[in-house]
Structure formats: structure tokens, C-alpha cells
Amino acid sequence: MQLSSKVLENAVMQFSKLPGIGKRTALRLVLHLIDEPQEKVNLLAESIKTLKTDVKICTKCFNIADAALCNVCLNSSRKHEIICVVETIRDVIAIESTQQYNGSYHVLGGVISPLDGIGPNDIKINELIERIKAEPIEELIFALNPNIQSDTTSFYIQKNLPVLPKKITTIARGIAFGGELEYADEMTLGKSIMHRVAVTNL
Amino acid sequence: MQLSSKVLENAVMQFSKLPGIGKRTALRLVLHLIDEPQEKVNLLAESIKTLKTDVKICTKCFNIADAALCNVCLNSSRKHEIICVVETIRDVIAIESTQQYNGSYHVLGGVISPLDGIGPNDIKINELIERIKAEPIEELIFALNPNIQSDTTSFYIQKNLPVLPKKITTIARGIAFGGELEYADEMTLGKSIMHRVAVTNL
């Protein structure tokens, strides 16, 4: 792509480094910004700049935070004796969006994956174990993606806990709302029959 | 979407104002930036900030420029007696990418469209007429998108020129390379037969 301005070319190059943004999309975004008023463009630039300086990681649960602790950990109306173990910050956001969970989180920042060179010490497992040792935990929920690495991770955590919490659960697998039985894979359909729920419990 | 950080929420909001970027994509971009080193994030922020201050519009052809005139207008090896009239800066970039054109441009910044309230004075038509009056023009090429508004615009320009340039042309319409005759619309196929080219001219 031949651009007649070095400034434009630089901005397009910077934008196209973002995931899923190609050169054409980058150019569209940059040309859009050129047409916007200065204040709006500055707002975007500032919000990007402050990301690295002002966004902190919660020292307790490793969620994104504005201070030392995140909004979930600071919220006294939430049940801190329930910990939901997730892989990424994105998972916290997804669960929070459902408005169905009122406990706390623990973001591992990955799962154990020997093939990728990720061992138990590369993710926040020790911090989780220390946390469970330090405070009384009623329930530990594993909300990990269904794969072998996640199974290994949850198994490793359970093996390394000196005392197991009263309840250890995992999120339900089954047919999604809007999903069709006919097209579901056998694994999912099998699990959803095995773990069928009494109609009154719905 | 519930986010546990105001800084994050603000950045997502700013990103999702960009065209074609929804909340989910914005969140993905922002979480990616949080994982990037500070210098890289600053480079992006800076390149956005300088867009409005350092990108100029060429005073002659209204293309994007780093100085008062754009690289095309400043380039003495280009044929300035040929003017290619386009609608947007994007069109200049597209034509430049072909490396098949060595003349100058004139970016109208739109086309006459009474339904959208865009009249001849809202786009750079007078500037084009003044330009043609001031310098000797050999050829005026209309590289506009094929629609009624563009036809109106090119008709208006020709009517308002005191002296017509020696040559007035429009870009060829026809079957695209890789296109199939069978699936071409009648209008395009009709034009491409009407304006058939001698094989030696290809």
C-alpha cells in the first residue's frame, strides 16, 4: 500500500500490529480518526496511554483492578468464601456479564500445559493454594475450558491443597440454549443426560 | 459488559467508537495492549495523537500531505497536466497501489447528492475549476464510483468549465480479472462489449 504521508503510514503500521487488524482495516480506522475532532482523537490516545500506567492487577485474585484490590475483592456484599477459578480475565468478564455469580474469583493466567512449557509455577496456582490456606473457603468452583490441560490443572490444584474445601464444583456442561440436540456432539449430550437436573431445580 | 476497572471500561468505550469495532473486539484489543510493553503502547498512542496535528491536507489536490503540498503534487516527475478526479483519499491510495498512473489527483471529498444535502459548494468542485483555469490541463480523468450522484457530479463539472480540457475520460468499466462472464451483471457485460479493446492495445 502506497501512502502519501509518513505520519499516516506510521499510524497504519501501529494499528495493524493489533490482533485481527489488517492493513486495510488499519487504514480505515486511521482515515476515520483524521476526520474526527482533535478532542475525540486525544481521548482515544490518552485512554491507550493510561492503560499501562493505571490498570493494575488485583494482588489477591489477579483480576484487573484500579487499585491494589479489584472491585470484586473490595465488594463486601460478595461471598468471599466462594472462589471461582478461571483461566483469563476475559473469563471473569464473561461470568460477570451473566449477573448470576456473587462470589470471588481467582485468575490463573493460563493452565498447566507441558507441551507449551507452562508448569504449575508459571501460573497463579501457588497463590490460590496460599489463599485457600489463609481464609476459610466453602466452595471452590472450576470454570475452566473443557480440555486436558484444564483437567490437569484442576487435578493438580486439588492434589496440592492441604485441606480440601467443603465443596469443589465445576460449571455445568450441556446443550446450550438455542442449541439443537440433533447437532450436539456425543460427549456434550452424554454429559447433559448424565447430569440431568430435576425440573423443579431449574 | 461488566468490567471491574474504570480505566479498562473507558479504553473499551473509546475503541468501540471506531467504525466496525464492537464492544467485544474493543475489549480484545484493550486486553492485548495491557499485555504489551509500555513503549509499544506509547508508540500507538503517540501515532494517534500526531494524526490530527501532523497530517495535513494538500492545498492543491486535497490529498493527505505531510506539508502544504502532498507527495504527488511535489513530485516533479509526475505529469501535472493530467488530473484524475476521485471522491475520497481512499481512492487515491487504491489507484496509487496499482502503480499504473503517473498524473496528479483532485480529491472532491464526496459527490453531489441533493438527497443527502450535498451541493456543488460542499465539495471541492470550485477548487477543481479554478485549478483547470489556472494551469494547462491535457486530460481530465473521472475515476468516480458508478452511480447517479457521480454522473451528476462529472456532468456538473464539465458544464461549469469555461474551456474543456483536450481530453476528458473515465476509467474503464468491465469484467474484473478473475470475474466470470456468466455471473456478471448485464450493465457491466454490456459496457465491456461496447467498449471492447483491440487485442494489440492490451
GROMACS .gro file of C-alpha atoms in nm:
model
  404
    1MET     CA    1   0.000   0.000   0.000
    2GLN     CA    2   0.145   0.334  -0.110
    3LEU     CA    3   0.055   0.619   0.124
    4SER     CA    4   0.142   0.979   0.052
    5SER     CA    5   0.217   1.067   0.414
    6LYS     CA    6   0.475   0.931   0.659
    7VAL     CA    7   0.253   1.018   0.958
    8LEU     CA    8  -0.035   0.826   0.806
    9GLU     CA    9   0.190   0.534   0.720
   10ASN     CA   10   0.322   0.518   1.077
   11ALA     CA   11  -0.028   0.524   1.228
   12VAL     CA   12  -0.145   0.250   0.990
   13MET     CA   13   0.160   0.042   1.084
   14GLN     CA   14   0.090   0.084   1.457
   15PHE     CA   15  -0.278  -0.007   1.420
   16SER     CA   16  -0.207  -0.312   1.207
   17LYS     CA   17   0.005  -0.456   1.491
   18LEU     CA   18  -0.318  -0.507   1.689
   19PRO     CA   19  -0.464  -0.860   1.676
   20GLY     CA   20  -0.715  -0.912   1.395
   21ILE     CA   21  -0.644  -0.570   1.240
   22GLY     CA   22  -0.500  -0.591   0.889
   23LYS     CA   23  -0.353  -0.309   0.679
   24ARG     CA   24  -0.684  -0.224   0.515
   25THR     CA   25  -0.879  -0.209   0.842
   26ALA     CA   26  -0.596  -0.006   0.997
   27LEU     CA   27  -0.618   0.243   0.710
   28ARG     CA   28  -0.996   0.269   0.751
   29LEU     CA   29  -0.959   0.339   1.124
   30VAL     CA   30  -0.683   0.595   1.069
   31LEU     CA   31  -0.874   0.781   0.794
   32HIS     CA   32  -1.176   0.784   1.024
   33LEU     CA   33  -0.969   0.936   1.304
   34ILE     CA   34  -0.835   1.207   1.072
   35ASP     CA   35  -1.193   1.320   1.011
   36GLU     CA   36  -1.273   1.328   1.384
   37PRO     CA   37  -1.226   1.640   1.601
   38GLN     CA   38  -0.896   1.673   1.785
   39GLU     CA   39  -1.052   1.623   2.131
   40LYS     CA   40  -1.203   1.286   2.039
   41VAL     CA   41  -0.875   1.163   1.892
   42ASN     CA   42  -0.690   1.278   2.204
   43LEU     CA   43  -0.940   1.092   2.426
   44LEU     CA   44  -0.857   0.768   2.246
   45ALA     CA   45  -0.482   0.832   2.259
   46GLU     CA   46  -0.499   0.916   2.631
   47SER     CA   47  -0.711   0.612   2.716
   48ILE     CA   48  -0.449   0.393   2.547
   49LYS     CA   49  -0.162   0.564   2.724
   50THR     CA   50  -0.320   0.526   3.069
   51LEU     CA   51  -0.385   0.155   3.012
   52LYS     CA   52  -0.035   0.052   3.110
   53THR     CA   53   0.009   0.309   3.386
   54ASP     CA   54  -0.334   0.299   3.554
   55VAL     CA   55  -0.460  -0.056   3.506
   56LYS     CA   56  -0.339  -0.274   3.790
   57ILE     CA   57  -0.368  -0.643   3.864
   58CYS     CA   58  -0.552  -0.735   4.184
   59THR     CA   59  -0.296  -0.870   4.433
   60LYS     CA   60  -0.550  -1.120   4.565
   61CYS     CA   61  -0.733  -1.266   4.266
   62PHE     CA   62  -0.525  -1.133   3.969
   63ASN     CA   63  -0.828  -0.976   3.805
   64ILE     CA   64  -0.791  -0.629   3.651
   65ALA     CA   65  -0.809  -0.356   3.912
   66ASP     CA   66  -0.791   0.021   3.954
   67ALA     CA   67  -0.623  -0.013   4.294
   68ALA     CA   68  -0.436  -0.288   4.483
   69LEU     CA   69  -0.755  -0.494   4.504
   70CYS     CA   70  -1.017  -0.530   4.230
   71ASN     CA   71  -1.381  -0.422   4.256
   72VAL     CA   72  -1.491  -0.781   4.319
   73CYS     CA   73  -1.247  -0.836   4.607
   74LEU     CA   74  -1.333  -0.494   4.756
   75ASN     CA   75  -1.709  -0.555   4.740
   76SER     CA   76  -1.820  -0.658   5.090
   77SER     CA   77  -2.162  -0.776   4.968
   78ARG     CA   78  -2.000  -1.058   4.768
   79LYS     CA   79  -1.937  -1.402   4.914
   80HIS     CA   80  -1.559  -1.422   4.952
   81GLU     CA   81  -1.579  -1.776   5.089
   82ILE     CA   82  -1.660  -1.893   4.735
   83ILE     CA   83  -1.376  -1.884   4.481
   84CYS     CA   84  -1.432  -1.934   4.110
   85VAL     CA   85  -1.109  -2.041   3.937
   86VAL     CA   86  -1.078  -1.913   3.577
   87GLU     CA   87  -0.807  -1.908   3.315
   88THR     CA   88  -0.816  -1.545   3.197
   89ILE     CA   89  -0.951  -1.201   3.282
   90ARG     CA   90  -1.179  -1.241   2.980
   91ASP     CA   91  -1.349  -1.532   3.161
   92VAL     CA   92  -1.414  -1.310   3.465
   93ILE     CA   93  -1.579  -1.053   3.237
   94ALA     CA   94  -1.789  -1.323   3.072
   95ILE     CA   95  -1.912  -1.463   3.406
   96GLU     CA   96  -1.975  -1.114   3.548
   97SER     CA   97  -2.189  -1.036   3.242
   98THR     CA   98  -2.427  -1.318   3.333
   99GLN     CA   99  -2.503  -1.147   3.670
  100GLN     CA  100  -2.554  -1.498   3.813
  101TYR     CA  101  -2.247  -1.520   4.035
  102ASN     CA  102  -2.187  -1.341   4.360
  103GLY     CA  103  -1.862  -1.498   4.486
  104SER     CA  104  -1.497  -1.410   4.428
  105TYR     CA  105  -1.255  -1.515   4.152
  106HIS     CA  106  -0.905  -1.642   4.105
  107VAL     CA  107  -0.746  -1.576   3.765
  108LEU     CA  108  -0.478  -1.839   3.695
  109GLY     CA  109  -0.344  -1.662   3.387
  110GLY     CA  110  -0.329  -1.989   3.196
  111VAL     CA  111  -0.343  -2.364   3.254
  112ILE     CA  112  -0.073  -2.626   3.303
  113SER     CA  113   0.048  -2.727   2.958
  114PRO     CA  114   0.380  -2.915   2.950
  115LEU     CA  115   0.385  -2.911   2.567
  116ASP     CA  116   0.384  -2.529   2.574
  117GLY     CA  117   0.636  -2.525   2.859
  118ILE     CA  118   0.382  -2.396   3.112
  119GLY     CA  119   0.427  -2.558   3.452
  120PRO     CA  120   0.243  -2.504   3.784
  121ASN     CA  121   0.486  -2.227   3.882
  122ASP     CA  122   0.421  -2.028   3.566
  123ILE     CA  123   0.059  -1.962   3.661
  124LYS     CA  124  -0.102  -1.839   3.983
  125ILE     CA  125  -0.157  -2.183   4.142
  126ASN     CA  126   0.063  -2.132   4.449
  127GLU     CA  127  -0.115  -1.803   4.516
  128LEU     CA  128  -0.451  -1.986   4.503
  129ILE     CA  129  -0.330  -2.254   4.745
  130GLU     CA  130  -0.198  -1.987   4.985
  131ARG     CA  131  -0.529  -1.804   4.960
  132ILE     CA  132  -0.728  -2.117   5.045
  133LYS     CA  133  -0.494  -2.189   5.337
  134ALA     CA  134  -0.530  -1.834   5.471
  135GLU     CA  135  -0.906  -1.787   5.460
  136PRO     CA  136  -1.196  -2.030   5.519
  137ILE     CA  137  -1.330  -2.144   5.180
  138GLU     CA  138  -1.671  -2.304   5.145
  139GLU     CA  139  -1.671  -2.373   4.775
  140LEU     CA  140  -1.412  -2.389   4.502
  141ILE     CA  141  -1.562  -2.366   4.152
  142PHE     CA  142  -1.357  -2.465   3.849
  143ALA     CA  143  -1.476  -2.261   3.550
  144LEU     CA  144  -1.210  -2.376   3.305
  145ASN     CA  145  -1.244  -2.460   2.936
  146PRO     CA  146  -1.310  -2.831   2.876
  147ASN     CA  147  -0.974  -2.976   2.771
  148ILE     CA  148  -0.697  -3.197   2.904
  149GLN     CA  149  -0.479  -2.906   3.020
  150SER     CA  150  -0.763  -2.771   3.233
  151ASP     CA  151  -0.834  -3.113   3.380
  152THR     CA  152  -0.465  -3.148   3.467
  153THR     CA  153  -0.468  -2.804   3.627
  154SER     CA  154  -0.774  -2.866   3.843
  155PHE     CA  155  -0.639  -3.210   3.941
  156TYR     CA  156  -0.302  -3.056   4.036
  157ILE     CA  157  -0.469  -2.789   4.249
  158GLN     CA  158  -0.682  -3.043   4.436
  159LYS     CA  159  -0.381  -3.270   4.498
  160ASN     CA  160  -0.178  -2.981   4.641
  161LEU     CA  161  -0.439  -2.843   4.881
  162PRO     CA  162  -0.358  -2.941   5.242
  163VAL     CA  163  -0.729  -2.934   5.331
  164LEU     CA  164  -1.000  -2.959   5.067
  165PRO     CA  165  -1.282  -2.702   5.077
  166LYS     CA  166  -1.625  -2.838   5.173
  167LYS     CA  167  -1.743  -2.822   4.815
  168ILE     CA  168  -1.549  -2.847   4.489
  169THR     CA  169  -1.760  -2.796   4.179
  170THR     CA  170  -1.722  -2.737   3.808
  171ILE     CA  171  -1.950  -2.541   3.578
  172ALA     CA  172  -2.220  -2.750   3.407
  173ARG     CA  173  -2.158  -2.883   3.057
  174GLY     CA  174  -2.462  -2.944   2.840
  175ILE     CA  175  -2.670  -2.835   2.547
  176ALA     CA  176  -2.653  -2.457   2.502
  177PHE     CA  177  -2.974  -2.254   2.495
  178GLY     CA  178  -3.069  -2.225   2.129
  179GLY     CA  179  -2.865  -2.538   2.054
  180GLU     CA  180  -3.021  -2.837   1.881
  181LEU     CA  181  -2.994  -3.185   2.034
  182GLU     CA  182  -2.956  -3.334   1.688
  183TYR     CA  183  -2.635  -3.142   1.619
  184ALA     CA  184  -2.475  -3.169   1.966
  185ASP     CA  185  -2.160  -3.381   1.994
  186GLU     CA  186  -2.195  -3.713   2.179
  187MET     CA  187  -1.971  -3.600   2.467
  188THR     CA  188  -2.183  -3.295   2.547
  189LEU     CA  189  -2.515  -3.472   2.500
  190GLY     CA  190  -2.393  -3.767   2.707
  191LYS     CA  191  -2.286  -3.540   2.993
  192SER     CA  192  -2.610  -3.344   2.977
  193ILE     CA  193  -2.812  -3.664   3.018
  194MET     CA  194  -2.586  -3.798   3.290
  195HIS     CA  195  -2.609  -3.473   3.491
  196ARG     CA  196  -2.979  -3.415   3.428
  197VAL     CA  197  -3.144  -3.165   3.662
  198ALA     CA  198  -3.477  -3.206   3.843
  199VAL     CA  199  -3.727  -2.978   3.670
  200THR     CA  200  -3.807  -2.802   3.998
  201ASN     CA  201  -3.440  -2.703   4.030
  202LEU     CA  202  -3.436  -2.501   3.708
  203MET     CA  203  -2.050  -0.586   2.970
  204GLN     CA  204  -1.940  -0.552   3.333
  205LEU     CA  205  -1.575  -0.455   3.371
  206SER     CA  206  -1.403  -0.435   3.705
  207SER     CA  207  -1.191  -0.133   3.614
  208LYS     CA  208  -1.291   0.220   3.515
  209VAL     CA  209  -0.969   0.266   3.313
  210LEU     CA  210  -1.040  -0.051   3.119
  211GLU     CA  211  -1.403   0.047   3.068
  212ASN     CA  212  -1.302   0.387   2.934
  213ALA     CA  213  -1.048   0.239   2.690
  214VAL     CA  214  -1.304  -0.015   2.564
  215MET     CA  215  -1.557   0.265   2.519
  216GLN     CA  216  -1.308   0.475   2.321
  217PHE     CA  217  -1.209   0.183   2.097
  218SER     CA  218  -1.569   0.080   2.031
  219LYS     CA  219  -1.637   0.425   1.885
  220LEU     CA  220  -1.416   0.331   1.588
  221PRO     CA  221  -1.602   0.211   1.278
  222GLY     CA  222  -1.651  -0.165   1.264
  223ILE     CA  223  -1.518  -0.217   1.619
  224GLY     CA  224  -1.779  -0.358   1.857
  225LYS     CA  225  -1.752  -0.391   2.234
  226ARG     CA  226  -1.611  -0.742   2.219
  227THR     CA  227  -1.341  -0.654   1.965
  228ALA     CA  228  -1.259  -0.340   2.163
  229LEU     CA  229  -1.213  -0.549   2.478
  230ARG     CA  230  -0.987  -0.792   2.291
  231LEU     CA  231  -0.770  -0.505   2.162
  232VAL     CA  232  -0.751  -0.340   2.505
  233LEU     CA  233  -0.661  -0.664   2.686
  234HIS     CA  234  -0.394  -0.722   2.419
  235LEU     CA  235  -0.250  -0.375   2.481
  236ILE     CA  236  -0.240  -0.434   2.858
  237ASP     CA  237  -0.011  -0.733   2.793
  238GLU     CA  238   0.219  -0.531   2.564
  239PRO     CA  239   0.526  -0.344   2.692
  240GLN     CA  240   0.476   0.023   2.781
  241GLU     CA  241   0.690   0.152   2.489
  242LYS     CA  242   0.479  -0.027   2.227
  243VAL     CA  243   0.156   0.104   2.377
  244ASN     CA  244   0.300   0.456   2.384
  245LEU     CA  245   0.401   0.429   2.017
  246LEU     CA  246   0.038   0.357   1.925
  247ALA     CA  247  -0.094   0.637   2.147
  248GLU     CA  248   0.157   0.884   2.002
  249SER     CA  249   0.086   0.787   1.641
  250ILE     CA  250  -0.285   0.853   1.707
  251LYS     CA  251  -0.216   1.186   1.874
  252THR     CA  252   0.002   1.315   1.590
  253LEU     CA  253  -0.261   1.221   1.331
  254LYS     CA  254  -0.461   1.538   1.381
  255THR     CA  255  -0.164   1.766   1.437
  256ASP     CA  256   0.079   1.641   1.172
  257VAL     CA  257  -0.140   1.512   0.890
  258LYS     CA  258  -0.226   1.795   0.655
  259ILE     CA  259  -0.449   1.821   0.352
  260CYS     CA  260  -0.277   1.920   0.026
  261THR     CA  261  -0.385   2.276  -0.062
  262LYS     CA  262  -0.384   2.188  -0.431
  263CYS     CA  263  -0.541   1.842  -0.470
  264PHE     CA  264  -0.683   1.779  -0.115
  265ASN     CA  265  -0.495   1.453  -0.081
  266ILE     CA  266  -0.330   1.373   0.253
  267ALA     CA  267   0.002   1.552   0.293
  268ASP     CA  268   0.288   1.597   0.537
  269ALA     CA  269   0.341   1.958   0.423
  270ALA     CA  270   0.135   2.219   0.236
  271LEU     CA  271   0.151   2.008  -0.081
  272CYS     CA  272   0.123   1.629  -0.099
  273ASN     CA  273   0.394   1.395  -0.226
  274VAL     CA  274   0.214   1.357  -0.560
  275CYS     CA  275   0.188   1.733  -0.620
  276LEU     CA  276   0.551   1.784  -0.510
  277ASN     CA  277   0.683   1.508  -0.737
  278SER     CA  278   0.826   1.678  -1.047
  279SER     CA  279   0.848   1.350  -1.241
  280ARG     CA  280   0.468   1.317  -1.245
  281LYS     CA  281   0.253   1.460  -1.522
  282HIS     CA  282   0.070   1.751  -1.360
  283GLU     CA  283  -0.117   1.830  -1.682
  284ILE     CA  284  -0.328   1.518  -1.618
  285ILE     CA  285  -0.579   1.537  -1.333
  286CYS     CA  286  -0.761   1.231  -1.201
  287VAL     CA  287  -1.079   1.332  -1.016
  288VAL     CA  288  -1.167   1.099  -0.726
  289GLU     CA  289  -1.420   1.103  -0.445
  290THR     CA  290  -1.203   1.017  -0.143
  291ILE     CA  291  -0.844   0.988  -0.021
  292ARG     CA  292  -0.902   0.613  -0.009
  293ASP     CA  293  -0.946   0.618  -0.388
  294VAL     CA  294  -0.609   0.793  -0.430
  295ILE     CA  295  -0.446   0.521  -0.219
  296ALA     CA  296  -0.618   0.249  -0.426
  297ILE     CA  297  -0.505   0.400  -0.760
  298GLU     CA  298  -0.152   0.464  -0.630
  299SER     CA  299  -0.130   0.098  -0.527
  300THR     CA  300  -0.180  -0.008  -0.890
  301GLN     CA  301   0.141   0.181  -0.991
  302GLN     CA  302  -0.025   0.240  -1.328
  303TYR     CA  303  -0.091   0.614  -1.302
  304ASN     CA  304   0.164   0.892  -1.320
  305GLY     CA  305  -0.053   1.206  -1.324
  306SER     CA  306  -0.196   1.421  -1.045
  307TYR     CA  307  -0.520   1.391  -0.846
  308HIS     CA  308  -0.808   1.601  -0.727
  309VAL     CA  309  -0.996   1.472  -0.423
  310LEU     CA  310  -1.354   1.604  -0.426
  311GLY     CA  311  -1.434   1.481  -0.076
  312GLY     CA  312  -1.770   1.348  -0.190
  313VAL     CA  313  -2.013   1.375  -0.482
  314ILE     CA  314  -2.317   1.595  -0.544
  315SER     CA  315  -2.611   1.429  -0.371
  316PRO     CA  316  -2.918   1.654  -0.321
  317LEU     CA  317  -3.095   1.385  -0.115
  318ASP     CA  318  -2.810   1.395   0.139
  319GLY     CA  319  -2.798   1.776   0.123
  320ILE     CA  320  -2.460   1.780  -0.053
  321GLY     CA  321  -2.443   2.052  -0.320
  322PRO     CA  322  -2.158   2.161  -0.552
  323ASN     CA  323  -2.028   2.406  -0.289
  324ASP     CA  324  -1.997   2.138  -0.022
  325ILE     CA  325  -1.726   1.952  -0.213
  326LYS     CA  326  -1.406   2.073  -0.382
  327ILE     CA  327  -1.558   2.143  -0.727
  328ASN     CA  328  -1.484   2.516  -0.741
  329GLU     CA  329  -1.125   2.445  -0.643
  330LEU     CA  330  -1.101   2.198  -0.934
  331ILE     CA  331  -1.244   2.451  -1.180
  332GLU     CA  332  -1.002   2.720  -1.057
  333ARG     CA  333  -0.716   2.474  -1.090
  334ILE     CA  334  -0.808   2.389  -1.450
  335LYS     CA  335  -0.841   2.760  -1.530
  336ALA     CA  336  -0.500   2.837  -1.379
  337GLU     CA  337  -0.284   2.565  -1.537
  338PRO     CA  338  -0.294   2.400  -1.880
  339ILE     CA  339  -0.468   2.063  -1.849
  340GLU     CA  340  -0.434   1.796  -2.115
  341GLU     CA  341  -0.656   1.531  -1.970
  342LEU     CA  342  -0.924   1.516  -1.703
  343ILE     CA  343  -0.995   1.163  -1.583
  344PHE     CA  344  -1.310   1.088  -1.385
  345ALA     CA  345  -1.240   0.795  -1.151
  346LEU     CA  346  -1.571   0.803  -0.963
  347ASN     CA  347  -1.786   0.515  -0.846
  348PRO     CA  348  -2.055   0.419  -1.099
  349ASN     CA  349  -2.375   0.575  -0.966
  350ILE     CA  350  -2.614   0.861  -1.044
  351GLN     CA  351  -2.454   1.101  -0.796
  352SER     CA  352  -2.115   1.057  -0.961
  353ASP     CA  353  -2.264   1.107  -1.308
  354THR     CA  354  -2.431   1.427  -1.187
  355THR     CA  355  -2.102   1.545  -1.040
  356SER     CA  356  -1.896   1.484  -1.353
  357PHE     CA  357  -2.171   1.642  -1.566
  358TYR     CA  358  -2.179   1.950  -1.339
  359ILE     CA  359  -1.802   1.990  -1.355
  360GLN     CA  360  -1.795   1.967  -1.735
  361LYS     CA  361  -2.081   2.220  -1.767
  362ASN     CA  362  -1.904   2.469  -1.542
  363LEU     CA  363  -1.563   2.459  -1.707
  364PRO     CA  364  -1.506   2.773  -1.920
  365VAL     CA  365  -1.278   2.576  -2.154
  366LEU     CA  366  -1.285   2.198  -2.173
  367PRO     CA  367  -0.952   2.012  -2.149
  368LYS     CA  368  -0.836   1.839  -2.470
  369LYS     CA  369  -0.933   1.501  -2.332
  370ILE     CA  370  -1.199   1.404  -2.079
  371THR     CA  371  -1.201   1.035  -1.990
  372THR     CA  372  -1.349   0.798  -1.737
  373ILE     CA  373  -1.200   0.477  -1.600
  374ALA     CA  374  -1.300   0.162  -1.791
  375ARG     CA  375  -1.590  -0.047  -1.666
  376GLY     CA  376  -1.586  -0.415  -1.749
  377ILE     CA  377  -1.540  -0.768  -1.628
  378ALA     CA  378  -1.290  -0.780  -1.341
  379PHE     CA  379  -0.987  -1.008  -1.365
  380GLY     CA  380  -1.091  -1.333  -1.202
  381GLY     CA  381  -1.455  -1.248  -1.267
  382GLU     CA  382  -1.680  -1.486  -1.460
  383LEU     CA  383  -1.877  -1.365  -1.763
  384GLU     CA  384  -2.167  -1.587  -1.661
  385TYR     CA  385  -2.216  -1.407  -1.329
  386ALA     CA  386  -2.152  -1.050  -1.447
  387ASP     CA  387  -2.449  -0.812  -1.442
  388GLU     CA  388  -2.592  -0.712  -1.783
  389MET     CA  389  -2.484  -0.348  -1.742
  390THR     CA  390  -2.118  -0.434  -1.687
  391LEU     CA  391  -2.106  -0.704  -1.953
  392GLY     CA  392  -2.289  -0.476  -2.198
  393LYS     CA  393  -2.041  -0.192  -2.141
  394SER     CA  394  -1.745  -0.427  -2.166
  395ILE     CA  395  -1.862  -0.548  -2.508
  396MET     CA  396  -1.946  -0.197  -2.624
  397HIS     CA  397  -1.604  -0.063  -2.525
  398ARG     CA  398  -1.407  -0.365  -2.641
  399VAL     CA  399  -1.034  -0.308  -2.681
  400ALA     CA  400  -0.815  -0.413  -2.975
  401VAL     CA  401  -0.604  -0.707  -2.860
  402THR     CA  402  -0.282  -0.523  -2.953
  403ASN     CA  403  -0.377  -0.242  -2.714
  404LEU     CA  404  -0.380  -0.464  -2.407
   0.00000   0.00000   0.00000
